[in-house]
Short mmCIF file of C-alpha atoms and ligand atoms in Angstrom, two decimals:
data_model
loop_
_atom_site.label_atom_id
_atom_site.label_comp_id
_atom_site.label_asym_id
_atom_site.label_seq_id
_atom_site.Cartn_x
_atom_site.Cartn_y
_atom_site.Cartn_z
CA UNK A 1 91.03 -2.44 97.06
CA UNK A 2 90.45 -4.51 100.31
CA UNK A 3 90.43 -8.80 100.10
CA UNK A 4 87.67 -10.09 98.61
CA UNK A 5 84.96 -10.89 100.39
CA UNK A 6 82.46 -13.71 100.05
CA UNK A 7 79.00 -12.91 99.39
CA UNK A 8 76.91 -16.07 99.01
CA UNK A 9 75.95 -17.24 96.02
CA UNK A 10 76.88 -14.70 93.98
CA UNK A 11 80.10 -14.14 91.84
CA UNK A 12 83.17 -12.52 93.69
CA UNK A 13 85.53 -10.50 91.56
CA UNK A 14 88.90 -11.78 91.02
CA UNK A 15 90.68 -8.83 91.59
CA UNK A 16 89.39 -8.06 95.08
CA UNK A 17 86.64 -5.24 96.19
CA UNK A 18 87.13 -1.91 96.90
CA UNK A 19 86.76 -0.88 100.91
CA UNK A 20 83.67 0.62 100.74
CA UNK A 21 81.05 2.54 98.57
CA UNK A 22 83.00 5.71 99.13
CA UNK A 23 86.32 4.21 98.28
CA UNK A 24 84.28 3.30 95.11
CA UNK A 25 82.75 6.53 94.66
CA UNK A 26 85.94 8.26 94.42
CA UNK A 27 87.60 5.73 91.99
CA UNK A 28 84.74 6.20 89.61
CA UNK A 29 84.81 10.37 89.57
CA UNK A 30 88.47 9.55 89.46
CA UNK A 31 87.44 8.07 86.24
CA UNK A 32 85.05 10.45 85.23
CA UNK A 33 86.38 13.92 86.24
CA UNK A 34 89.54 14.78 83.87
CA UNK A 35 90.59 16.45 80.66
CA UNK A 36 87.12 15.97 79.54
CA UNK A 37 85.92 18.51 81.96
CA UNK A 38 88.29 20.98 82.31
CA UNK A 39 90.01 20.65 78.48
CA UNK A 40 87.53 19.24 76.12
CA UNK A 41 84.19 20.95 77.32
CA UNK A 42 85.28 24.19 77.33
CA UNK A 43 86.88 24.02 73.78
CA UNK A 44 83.87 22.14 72.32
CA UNK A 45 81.31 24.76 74.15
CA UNK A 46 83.56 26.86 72.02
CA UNK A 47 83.58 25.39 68.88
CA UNK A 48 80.16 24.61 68.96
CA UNK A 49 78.69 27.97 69.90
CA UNK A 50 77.99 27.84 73.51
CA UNK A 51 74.96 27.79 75.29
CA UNK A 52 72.77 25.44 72.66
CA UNK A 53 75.57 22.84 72.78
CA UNK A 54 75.49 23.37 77.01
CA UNK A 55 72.10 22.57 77.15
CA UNK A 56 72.04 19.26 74.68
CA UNK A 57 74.96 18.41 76.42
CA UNK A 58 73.02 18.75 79.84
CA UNK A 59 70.06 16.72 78.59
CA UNK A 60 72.19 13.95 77.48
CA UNK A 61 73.99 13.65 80.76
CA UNK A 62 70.81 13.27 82.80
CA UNK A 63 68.52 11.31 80.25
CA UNK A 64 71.42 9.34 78.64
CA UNK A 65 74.66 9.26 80.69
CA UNK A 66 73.12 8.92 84.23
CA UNK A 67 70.97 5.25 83.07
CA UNK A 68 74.19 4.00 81.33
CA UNK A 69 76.59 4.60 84.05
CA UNK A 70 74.05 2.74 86.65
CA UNK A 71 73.64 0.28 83.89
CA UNK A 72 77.20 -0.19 83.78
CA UNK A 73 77.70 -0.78 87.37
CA UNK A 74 74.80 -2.76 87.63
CA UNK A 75 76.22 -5.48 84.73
CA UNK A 76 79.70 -5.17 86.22
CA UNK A 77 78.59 -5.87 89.90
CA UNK A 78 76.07 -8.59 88.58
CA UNK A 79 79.36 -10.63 86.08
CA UNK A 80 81.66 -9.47 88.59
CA UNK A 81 84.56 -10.35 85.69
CA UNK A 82 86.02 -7.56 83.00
CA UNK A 83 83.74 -6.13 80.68
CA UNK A 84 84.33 -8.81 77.65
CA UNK A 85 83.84 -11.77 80.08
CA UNK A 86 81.04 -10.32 81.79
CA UNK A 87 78.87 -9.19 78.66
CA UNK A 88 79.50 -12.83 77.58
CA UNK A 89 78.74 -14.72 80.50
CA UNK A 90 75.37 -12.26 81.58
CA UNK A 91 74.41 -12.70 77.99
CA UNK A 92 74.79 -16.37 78.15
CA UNK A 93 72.81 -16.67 81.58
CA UNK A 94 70.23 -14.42 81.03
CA UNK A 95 69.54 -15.51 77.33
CA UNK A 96 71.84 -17.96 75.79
CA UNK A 97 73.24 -15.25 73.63
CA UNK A 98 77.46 -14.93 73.98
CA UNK A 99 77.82 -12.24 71.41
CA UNK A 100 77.25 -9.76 73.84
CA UNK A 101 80.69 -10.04 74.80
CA UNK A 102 82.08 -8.44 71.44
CA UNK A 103 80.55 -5.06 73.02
CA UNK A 104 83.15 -5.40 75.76
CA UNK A 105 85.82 -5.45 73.15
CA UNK A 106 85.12 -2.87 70.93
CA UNK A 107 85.00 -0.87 74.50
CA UNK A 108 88.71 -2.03 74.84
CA UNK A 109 89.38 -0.93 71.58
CA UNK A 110 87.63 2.16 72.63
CA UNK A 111 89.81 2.39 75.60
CA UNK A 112 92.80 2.32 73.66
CA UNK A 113 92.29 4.87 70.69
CA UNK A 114 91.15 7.29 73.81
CA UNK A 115 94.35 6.84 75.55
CA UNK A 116 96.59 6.98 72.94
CA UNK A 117 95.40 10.87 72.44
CA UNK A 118 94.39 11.67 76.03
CA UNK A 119 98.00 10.78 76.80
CA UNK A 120 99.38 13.47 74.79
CA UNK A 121 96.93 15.97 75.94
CA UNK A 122 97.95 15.08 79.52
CA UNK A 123 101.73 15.65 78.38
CA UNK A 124 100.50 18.93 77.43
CA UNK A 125 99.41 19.64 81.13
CA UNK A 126 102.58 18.07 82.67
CA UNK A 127 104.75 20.36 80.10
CA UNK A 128 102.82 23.29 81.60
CA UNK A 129 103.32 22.72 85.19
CA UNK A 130 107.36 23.19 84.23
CA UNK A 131 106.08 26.38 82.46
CA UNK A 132 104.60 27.91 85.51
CA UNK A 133 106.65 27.29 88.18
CA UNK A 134 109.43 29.03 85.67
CA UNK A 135 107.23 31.74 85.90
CA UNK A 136 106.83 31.97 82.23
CA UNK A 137 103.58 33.16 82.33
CA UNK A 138 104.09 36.42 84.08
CA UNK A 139 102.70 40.02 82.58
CA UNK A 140 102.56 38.01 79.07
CA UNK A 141 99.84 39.07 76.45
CA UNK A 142 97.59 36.72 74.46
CA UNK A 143 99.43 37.11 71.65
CA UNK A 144 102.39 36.11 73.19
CA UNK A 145 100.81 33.25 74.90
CA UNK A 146 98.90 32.01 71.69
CA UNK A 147 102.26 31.55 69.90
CA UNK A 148 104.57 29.57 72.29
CA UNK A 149 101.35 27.20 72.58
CA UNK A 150 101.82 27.19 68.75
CA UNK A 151 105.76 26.58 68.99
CA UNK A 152 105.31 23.93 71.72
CA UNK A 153 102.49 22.12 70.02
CA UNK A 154 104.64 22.00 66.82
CA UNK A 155 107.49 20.21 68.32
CA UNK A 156 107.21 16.29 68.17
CA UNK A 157 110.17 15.99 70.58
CA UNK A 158 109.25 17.76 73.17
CA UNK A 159 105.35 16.55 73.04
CA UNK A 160 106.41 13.32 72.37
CA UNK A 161 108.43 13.36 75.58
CA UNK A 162 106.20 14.32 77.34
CA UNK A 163 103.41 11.82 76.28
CA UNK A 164 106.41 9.09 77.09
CA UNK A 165 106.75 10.43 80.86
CA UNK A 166 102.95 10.31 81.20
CA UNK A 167 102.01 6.85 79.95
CA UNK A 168 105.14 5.36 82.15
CA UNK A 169 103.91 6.41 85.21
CA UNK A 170 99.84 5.55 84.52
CA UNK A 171 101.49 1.71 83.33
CA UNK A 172 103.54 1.97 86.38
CA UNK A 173 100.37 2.54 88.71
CA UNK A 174 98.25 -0.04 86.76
CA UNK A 175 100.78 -2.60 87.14
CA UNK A 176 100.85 -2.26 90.45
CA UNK A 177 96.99 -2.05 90.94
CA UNK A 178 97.51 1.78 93.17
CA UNK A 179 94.35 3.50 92.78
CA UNK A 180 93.54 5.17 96.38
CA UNK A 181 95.44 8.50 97.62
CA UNK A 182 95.52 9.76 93.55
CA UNK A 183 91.62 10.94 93.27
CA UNK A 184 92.47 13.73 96.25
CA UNK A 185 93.53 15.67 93.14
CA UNK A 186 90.05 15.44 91.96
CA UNK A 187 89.05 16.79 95.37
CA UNK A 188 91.39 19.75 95.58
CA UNK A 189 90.51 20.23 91.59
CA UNK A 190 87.58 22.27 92.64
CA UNK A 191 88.58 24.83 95.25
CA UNK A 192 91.32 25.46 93.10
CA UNK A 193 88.66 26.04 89.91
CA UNK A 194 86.85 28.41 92.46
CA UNK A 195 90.02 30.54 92.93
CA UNK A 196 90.24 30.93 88.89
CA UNK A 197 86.60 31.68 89.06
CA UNK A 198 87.05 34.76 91.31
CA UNK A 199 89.49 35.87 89.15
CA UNK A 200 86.99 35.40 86.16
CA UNK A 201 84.39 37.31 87.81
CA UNK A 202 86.84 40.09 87.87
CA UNK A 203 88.44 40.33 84.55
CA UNK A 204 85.82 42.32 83.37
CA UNK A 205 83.76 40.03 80.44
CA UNK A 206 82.39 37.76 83.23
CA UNK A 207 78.73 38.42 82.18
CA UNK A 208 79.70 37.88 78.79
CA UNK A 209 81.63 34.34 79.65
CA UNK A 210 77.69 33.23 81.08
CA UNK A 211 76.01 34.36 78.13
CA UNK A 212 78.05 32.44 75.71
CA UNK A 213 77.59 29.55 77.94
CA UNK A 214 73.88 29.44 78.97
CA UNK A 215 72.23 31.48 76.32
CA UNK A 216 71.13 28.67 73.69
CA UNK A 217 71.31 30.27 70.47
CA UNK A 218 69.33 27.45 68.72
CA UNK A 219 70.31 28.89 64.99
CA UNK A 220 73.08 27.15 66.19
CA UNK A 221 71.90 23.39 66.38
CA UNK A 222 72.89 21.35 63.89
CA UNK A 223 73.20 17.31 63.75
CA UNK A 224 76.66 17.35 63.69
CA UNK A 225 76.73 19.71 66.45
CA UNK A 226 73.88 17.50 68.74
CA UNK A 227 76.17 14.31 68.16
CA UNK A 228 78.94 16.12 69.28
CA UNK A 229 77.27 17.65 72.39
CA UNK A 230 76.00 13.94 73.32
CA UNK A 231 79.90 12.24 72.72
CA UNK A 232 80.86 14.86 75.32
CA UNK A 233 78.09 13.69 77.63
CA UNK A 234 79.83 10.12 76.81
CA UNK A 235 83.16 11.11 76.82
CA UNK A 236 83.04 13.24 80.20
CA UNK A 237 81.06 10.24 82.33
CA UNK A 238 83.76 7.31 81.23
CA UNK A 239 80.32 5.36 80.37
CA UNK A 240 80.28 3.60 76.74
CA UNK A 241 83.38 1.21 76.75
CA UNK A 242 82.84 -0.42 79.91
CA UNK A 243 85.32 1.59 82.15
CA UNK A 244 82.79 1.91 84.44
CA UNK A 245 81.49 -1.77 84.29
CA UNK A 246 85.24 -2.80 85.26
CA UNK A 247 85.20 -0.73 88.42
CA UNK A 248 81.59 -1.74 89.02
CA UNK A 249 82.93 -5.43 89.16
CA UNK A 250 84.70 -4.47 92.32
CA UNK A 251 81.94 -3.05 94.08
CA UNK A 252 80.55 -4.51 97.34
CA UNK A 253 77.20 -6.06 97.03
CA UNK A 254 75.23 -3.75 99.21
CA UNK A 255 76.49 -0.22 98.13
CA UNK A 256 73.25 1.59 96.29
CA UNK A 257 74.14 1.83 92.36
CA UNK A 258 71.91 4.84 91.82
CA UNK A 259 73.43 7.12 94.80
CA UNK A 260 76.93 6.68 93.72
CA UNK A 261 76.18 7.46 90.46
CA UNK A 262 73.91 10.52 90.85
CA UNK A 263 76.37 11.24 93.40
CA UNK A 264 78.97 11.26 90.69
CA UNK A 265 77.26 12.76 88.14
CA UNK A 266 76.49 15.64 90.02
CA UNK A 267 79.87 16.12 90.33
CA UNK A 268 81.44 15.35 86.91
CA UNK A 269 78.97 18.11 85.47
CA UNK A 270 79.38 20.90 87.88
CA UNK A 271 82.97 20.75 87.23
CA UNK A 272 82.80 21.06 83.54
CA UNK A 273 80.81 23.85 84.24
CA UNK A 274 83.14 25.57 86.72
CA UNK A 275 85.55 25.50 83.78
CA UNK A 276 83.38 26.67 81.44
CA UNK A 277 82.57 29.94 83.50
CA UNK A 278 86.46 30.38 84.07
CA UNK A 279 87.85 30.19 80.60
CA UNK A 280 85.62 31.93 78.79
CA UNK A 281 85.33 35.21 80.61
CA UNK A 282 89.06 35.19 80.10
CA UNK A 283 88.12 34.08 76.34
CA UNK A 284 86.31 37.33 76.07
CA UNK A 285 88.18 39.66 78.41
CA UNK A 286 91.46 39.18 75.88
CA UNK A 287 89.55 38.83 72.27
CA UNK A 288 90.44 35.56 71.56
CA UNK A 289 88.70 33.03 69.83
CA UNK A 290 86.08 30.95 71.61
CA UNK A 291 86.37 28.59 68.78
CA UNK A 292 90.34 28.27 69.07
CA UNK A 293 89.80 24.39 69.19
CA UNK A 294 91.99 21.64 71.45
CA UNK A 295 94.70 24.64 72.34
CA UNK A 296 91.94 26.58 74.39
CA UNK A 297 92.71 26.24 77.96
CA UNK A 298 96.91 26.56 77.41
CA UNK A 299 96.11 29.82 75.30
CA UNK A 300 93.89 31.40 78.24
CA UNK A 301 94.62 29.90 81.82
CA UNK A 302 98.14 31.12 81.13
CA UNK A 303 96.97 34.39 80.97
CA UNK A 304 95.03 33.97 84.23
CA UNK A 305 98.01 32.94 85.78
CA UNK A 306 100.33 35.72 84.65
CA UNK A 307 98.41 38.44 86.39
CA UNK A 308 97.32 36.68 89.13
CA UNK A 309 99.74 37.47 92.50
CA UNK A 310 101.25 34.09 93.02
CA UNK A 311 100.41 32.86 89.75
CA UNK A 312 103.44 30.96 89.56
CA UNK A 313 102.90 28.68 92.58
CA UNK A 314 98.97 28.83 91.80
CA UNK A 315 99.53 27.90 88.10
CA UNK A 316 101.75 24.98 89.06
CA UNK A 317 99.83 23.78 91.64
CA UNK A 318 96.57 23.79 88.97
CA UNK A 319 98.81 22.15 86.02
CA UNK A 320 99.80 19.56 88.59
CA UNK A 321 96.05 18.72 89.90
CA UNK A 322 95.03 18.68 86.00
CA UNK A 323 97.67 15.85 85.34
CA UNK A 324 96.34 14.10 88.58
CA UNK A 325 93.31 14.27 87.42
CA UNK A 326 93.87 12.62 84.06
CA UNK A 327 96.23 9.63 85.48
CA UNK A 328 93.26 8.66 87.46
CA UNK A 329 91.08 9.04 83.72
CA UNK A 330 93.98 7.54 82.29
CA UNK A 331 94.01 4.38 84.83
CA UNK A 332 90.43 3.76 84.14
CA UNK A 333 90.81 3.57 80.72
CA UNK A 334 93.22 0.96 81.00
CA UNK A 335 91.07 -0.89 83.34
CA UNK A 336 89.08 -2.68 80.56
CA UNK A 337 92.17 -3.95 78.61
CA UNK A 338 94.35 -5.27 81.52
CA UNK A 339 91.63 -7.07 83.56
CA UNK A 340 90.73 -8.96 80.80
CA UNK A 341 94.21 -9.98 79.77
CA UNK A 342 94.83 -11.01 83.04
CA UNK A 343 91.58 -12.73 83.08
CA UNK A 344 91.57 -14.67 79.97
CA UNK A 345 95.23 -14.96 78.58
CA UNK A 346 96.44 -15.27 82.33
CA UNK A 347 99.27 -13.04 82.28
CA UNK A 348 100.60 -10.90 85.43
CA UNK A 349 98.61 -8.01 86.00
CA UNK A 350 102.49 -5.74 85.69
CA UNK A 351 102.77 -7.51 82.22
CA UNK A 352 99.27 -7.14 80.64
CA UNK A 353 99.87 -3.76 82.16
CA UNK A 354 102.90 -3.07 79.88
CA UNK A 355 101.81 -4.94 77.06
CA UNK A 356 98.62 -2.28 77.05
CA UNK A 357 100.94 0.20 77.30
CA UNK A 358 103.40 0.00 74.79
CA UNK A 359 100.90 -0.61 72.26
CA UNK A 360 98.74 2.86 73.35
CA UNK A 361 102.13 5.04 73.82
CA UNK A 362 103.28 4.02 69.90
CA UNK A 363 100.09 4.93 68.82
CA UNK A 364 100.09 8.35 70.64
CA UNK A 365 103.00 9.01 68.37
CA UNK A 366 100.20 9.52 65.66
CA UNK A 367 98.58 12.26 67.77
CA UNK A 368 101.74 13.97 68.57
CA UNK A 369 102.46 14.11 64.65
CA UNK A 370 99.21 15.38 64.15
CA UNK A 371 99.58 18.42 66.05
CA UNK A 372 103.68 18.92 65.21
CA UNK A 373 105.23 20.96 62.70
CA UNK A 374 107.19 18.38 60.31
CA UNK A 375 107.17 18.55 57.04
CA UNK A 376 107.27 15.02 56.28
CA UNK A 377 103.91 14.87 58.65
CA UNK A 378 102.19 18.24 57.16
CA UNK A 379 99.76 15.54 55.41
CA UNK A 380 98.76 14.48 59.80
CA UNK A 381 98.58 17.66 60.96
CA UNK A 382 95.01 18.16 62.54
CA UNK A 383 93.41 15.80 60.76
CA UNK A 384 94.52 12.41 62.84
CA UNK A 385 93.48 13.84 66.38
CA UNK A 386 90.07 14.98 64.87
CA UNK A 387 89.40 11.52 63.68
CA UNK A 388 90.17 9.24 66.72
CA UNK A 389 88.14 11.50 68.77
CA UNK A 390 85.62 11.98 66.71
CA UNK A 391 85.36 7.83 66.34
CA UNK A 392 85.66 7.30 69.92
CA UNK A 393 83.81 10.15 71.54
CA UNK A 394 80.84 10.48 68.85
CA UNK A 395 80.69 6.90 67.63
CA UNK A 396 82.34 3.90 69.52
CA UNK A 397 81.30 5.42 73.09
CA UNK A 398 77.35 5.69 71.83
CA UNK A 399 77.49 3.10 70.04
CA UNK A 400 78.61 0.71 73.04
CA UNK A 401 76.12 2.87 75.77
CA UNK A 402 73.40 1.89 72.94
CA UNK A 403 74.44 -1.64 73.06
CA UNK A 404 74.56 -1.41 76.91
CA UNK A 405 71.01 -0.19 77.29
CA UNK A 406 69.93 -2.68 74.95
CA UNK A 407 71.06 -5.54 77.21
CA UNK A 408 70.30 -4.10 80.61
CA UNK A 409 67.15 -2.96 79.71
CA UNK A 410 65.51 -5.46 77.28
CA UNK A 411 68.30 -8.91 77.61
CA UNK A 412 68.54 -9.09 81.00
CA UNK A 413 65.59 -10.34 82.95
CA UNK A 414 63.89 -7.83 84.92
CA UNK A 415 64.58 -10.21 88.52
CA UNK A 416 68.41 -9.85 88.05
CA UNK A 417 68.34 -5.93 87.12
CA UNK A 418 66.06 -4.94 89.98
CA UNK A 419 68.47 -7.47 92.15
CA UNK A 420 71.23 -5.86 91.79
CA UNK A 421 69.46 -1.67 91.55
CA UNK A 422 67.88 -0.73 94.80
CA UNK A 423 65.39 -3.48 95.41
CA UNK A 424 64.11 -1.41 98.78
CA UNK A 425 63.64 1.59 96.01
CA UNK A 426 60.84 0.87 94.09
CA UNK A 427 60.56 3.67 92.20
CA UNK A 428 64.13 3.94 91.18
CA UNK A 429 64.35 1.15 89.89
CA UNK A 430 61.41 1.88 87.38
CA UNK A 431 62.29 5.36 86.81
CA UNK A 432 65.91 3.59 85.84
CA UNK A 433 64.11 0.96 83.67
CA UNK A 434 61.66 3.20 81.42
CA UNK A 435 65.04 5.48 80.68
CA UNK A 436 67.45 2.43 79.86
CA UNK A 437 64.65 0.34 78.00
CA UNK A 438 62.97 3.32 76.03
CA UNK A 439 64.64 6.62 76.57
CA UNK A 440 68.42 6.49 76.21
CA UNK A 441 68.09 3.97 73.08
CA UNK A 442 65.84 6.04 71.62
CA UNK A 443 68.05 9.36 71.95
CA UNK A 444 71.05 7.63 70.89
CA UNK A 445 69.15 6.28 67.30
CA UNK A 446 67.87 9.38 66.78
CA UNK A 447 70.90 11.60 67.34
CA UNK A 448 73.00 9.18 65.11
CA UNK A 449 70.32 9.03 62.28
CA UNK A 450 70.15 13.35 62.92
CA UNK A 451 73.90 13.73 62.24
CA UNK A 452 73.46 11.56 58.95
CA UNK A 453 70.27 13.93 57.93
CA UNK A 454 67.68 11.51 57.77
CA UNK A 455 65.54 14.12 59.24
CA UNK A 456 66.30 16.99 56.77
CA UNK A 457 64.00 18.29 54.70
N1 PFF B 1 85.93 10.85 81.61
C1 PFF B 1 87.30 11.18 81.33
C2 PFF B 1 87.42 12.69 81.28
O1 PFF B 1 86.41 13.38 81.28
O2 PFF B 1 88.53 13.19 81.21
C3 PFF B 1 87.80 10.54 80.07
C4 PFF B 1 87.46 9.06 79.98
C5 PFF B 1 87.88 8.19 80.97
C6 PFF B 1 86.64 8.61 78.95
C7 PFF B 1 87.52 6.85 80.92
C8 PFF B 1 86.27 7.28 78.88
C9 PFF B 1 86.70 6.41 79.88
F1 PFF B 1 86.36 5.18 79.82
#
């Protein structure tokens, strides 16, 4: 992030601004492009029966993710603080109400319970780069495969570990505010997908892999399934706790909101994609299970790698970019936390930073249990992981991007939204407004009153 620099009137951050709109744009798909593409989409296109969940997930993206995300920057460009002290103060301003501010926290809460399992996950993918490079993968069958995910998953030591190693470093790089030179994993993430995809294309059950995934099999929709498909749309964009408003505070006054984040977007959802039409071609090619759950990408990349010449150096090389990928998801989703505890309780940025982080890493502990093997934890065992994501990713995260819409679209006056969105642009702007005052709200009550069957028969 360069000095901050003065722009009349109007707030400055206190943290400094990034260099330029592209410095920003690749902090924010830093953000955005992670284990949420590559891990969770695949195994919840899998779990929720393909190409139905694919296309609800689609819709949500464009008609719900894309207005939150410019919403988000917009409010965190406009309060130019951390997302608490900026929903507060904008709320304040624009209509004397201060409450707003409590959406900011229960993002930081958000923030946290994310972490704390996306941490472990991350382990996972660090543990796996060791596996690769020992060329444990080689000429090994599904079967095979399936079970040392099983015996590795099972041991809290070793996951445990692991999770340790990972939140260290991200609280090491938050602490000392390092950002820029990280997301060129992001950028390398995708030639590297296309390599896998070749090899998809030839195992045989490629046509297969895009049927599961684009043909909507609507027998298939279900509420639960909907509000799952839009907490992935959520989940996979950063937008709903204000990780995005944090990073939009930094953002120099005349870079266009609704570039970068179609811009971003764009990107975010063709890699989840990419994965998609990698694993499950493999999925297919092997009989496994499409519905094998959070262990889906260890159970069939492996396999990839083990045939593929140079697997070993290619399969470290992808478990490496994959852990790169979620320290810069992992960074953002400290982002919220620290800046306001450096903000408002004026502690170091290095010490909020550990603070955060100690608290997150013990309560990763709980999603390591909840995927181990110990006895005294059998009582864990699935059910703890299930529940913080399910929380976070289906409730929290909607329920703040609800709260966000609600502000930018109907709190804030129209002068300081259209301001701050493209005011050369007329027609973003409005398409922007109609979907943040009448759309996204709209989708999000209606999805959350679907999953609770209000509208069955
Ligand atoms: N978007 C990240 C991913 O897809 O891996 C996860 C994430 C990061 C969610 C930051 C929420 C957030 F605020």
């Amino acid at each position: 992030m360069a000095e901050s620099i003065a722009n009349g009137e109007r707030r400055s951050s206190l943290h400094g601004h990034w260099s330029s709109r592209v410095a920003f744009i690749l902090a924010v798909t830093g953000s955005a492009v992670g284990l949420g593409n590559i891990w969770k989409f695949p195994y919840m296109a899998g779990v929720n029966g393909g190409g139905a969940f694919v296309l609800i997930y689609l819709g949500c993206v464009l008609i719900v993710g894309l207005p939150i995300m410019m919403a988000e920057i917009m409010i965190g460009r406009r309060g130019r603080r951390n997302p608490v002290a900026t929903m507060q103060i904008l709320g304040e301003e624009e209509a004397g109400q201060t409450a707003w501010g409590l959406v900011g926290l229960m993002g930081v809460m958000a923030g946290f319970i994310i972490l704390s399992f996306y941490s472990v996950i991350a382990g996972w993918t660090v543990a796996y780069t060791f596996k690769a490079a020992a060329n444990e993968f080689a000429q090994q069958d599904a079967a095979t495969l399936s079970a040392a995910f099983g015996a590795f998953v099972a041991n809290p030591l070793i996951t445990g570990a692991w999770h340790t190693l990972f939140m260290a470093v991200t609280v090491s790089l938050v602490a000392l505010g390092v950002e820029r030179g990280l997301e060129k994993a992001v950028r390398l993430m995708v030639p590297a997908l296309l390599v896998l995809l070749g090899y998809a294309i030839n195992s045989g059950s490629f046509g297969a892999g895009v049927e599961f995934l684009f043909r909507p099999d609507f027998s298939k929709v279900s509420g639960a399934m909907v509000l799952a498909a839009m907490g992935q749309a959520f989940f996979t964009l950063s937008v709903g706790m204000g990780a995005i408003m944090a990073y939009g505070a930094y953002l120099p006054q005349e870079a266009s909101i609704a570039q970068t984040s179609i811009a971003v977007v764009l990107a975010d959802t063709s890699i989840a994609i990419l994965a998609g039409l990698v694993i499950f071609p493999i999925v297919f090619a092997n009989g496994l299970d499409p519905a094998e759950g959070p262990g889906l990408i260890f159970q069939t990349l492996p396999l990839a790698f083990g045939q593929l010449p140079g697997g070993s150096v290619f399969g470290t090389l992808f478990f490496v970019l994959l852990a790169f990928a979620a320290l810069t998801s992992a960074i953002s989703l400290m982002e919220p936390a620290v800046a306001w505890m450096v903000e408002s309780r004026r502690l170091s940025r290095p010490v909020s930073a550990v603070i955060v982080g100690i608290i997150i890493w013990l309560l990763g502990f709980l999603t390591v249990l909840s995927f181990s093997n110990l006895k005294d934890f059998k009582f864990l065992k699935g059910t703890l992981f299930d529940n913080f994501d399910y929380l976070t990713s289906n409730l929290m995260l909607p329920l703040g991007g609800l709260l966000i819409t609600v502000f930018a679209g109907w709190v804030m006056c129209g002068n300081s939204s259209s301001d701050e969105l493209d005011p050369a642009a007329g027609y973003v702007y409005r398409t922007w407004h109609f979907l943040t005052r009448y759309v996204a709200p709209v989708a999000v009550v209606l999805v959350f009153l679907n999953a609770i069957g209000v509208f069955e028969p």
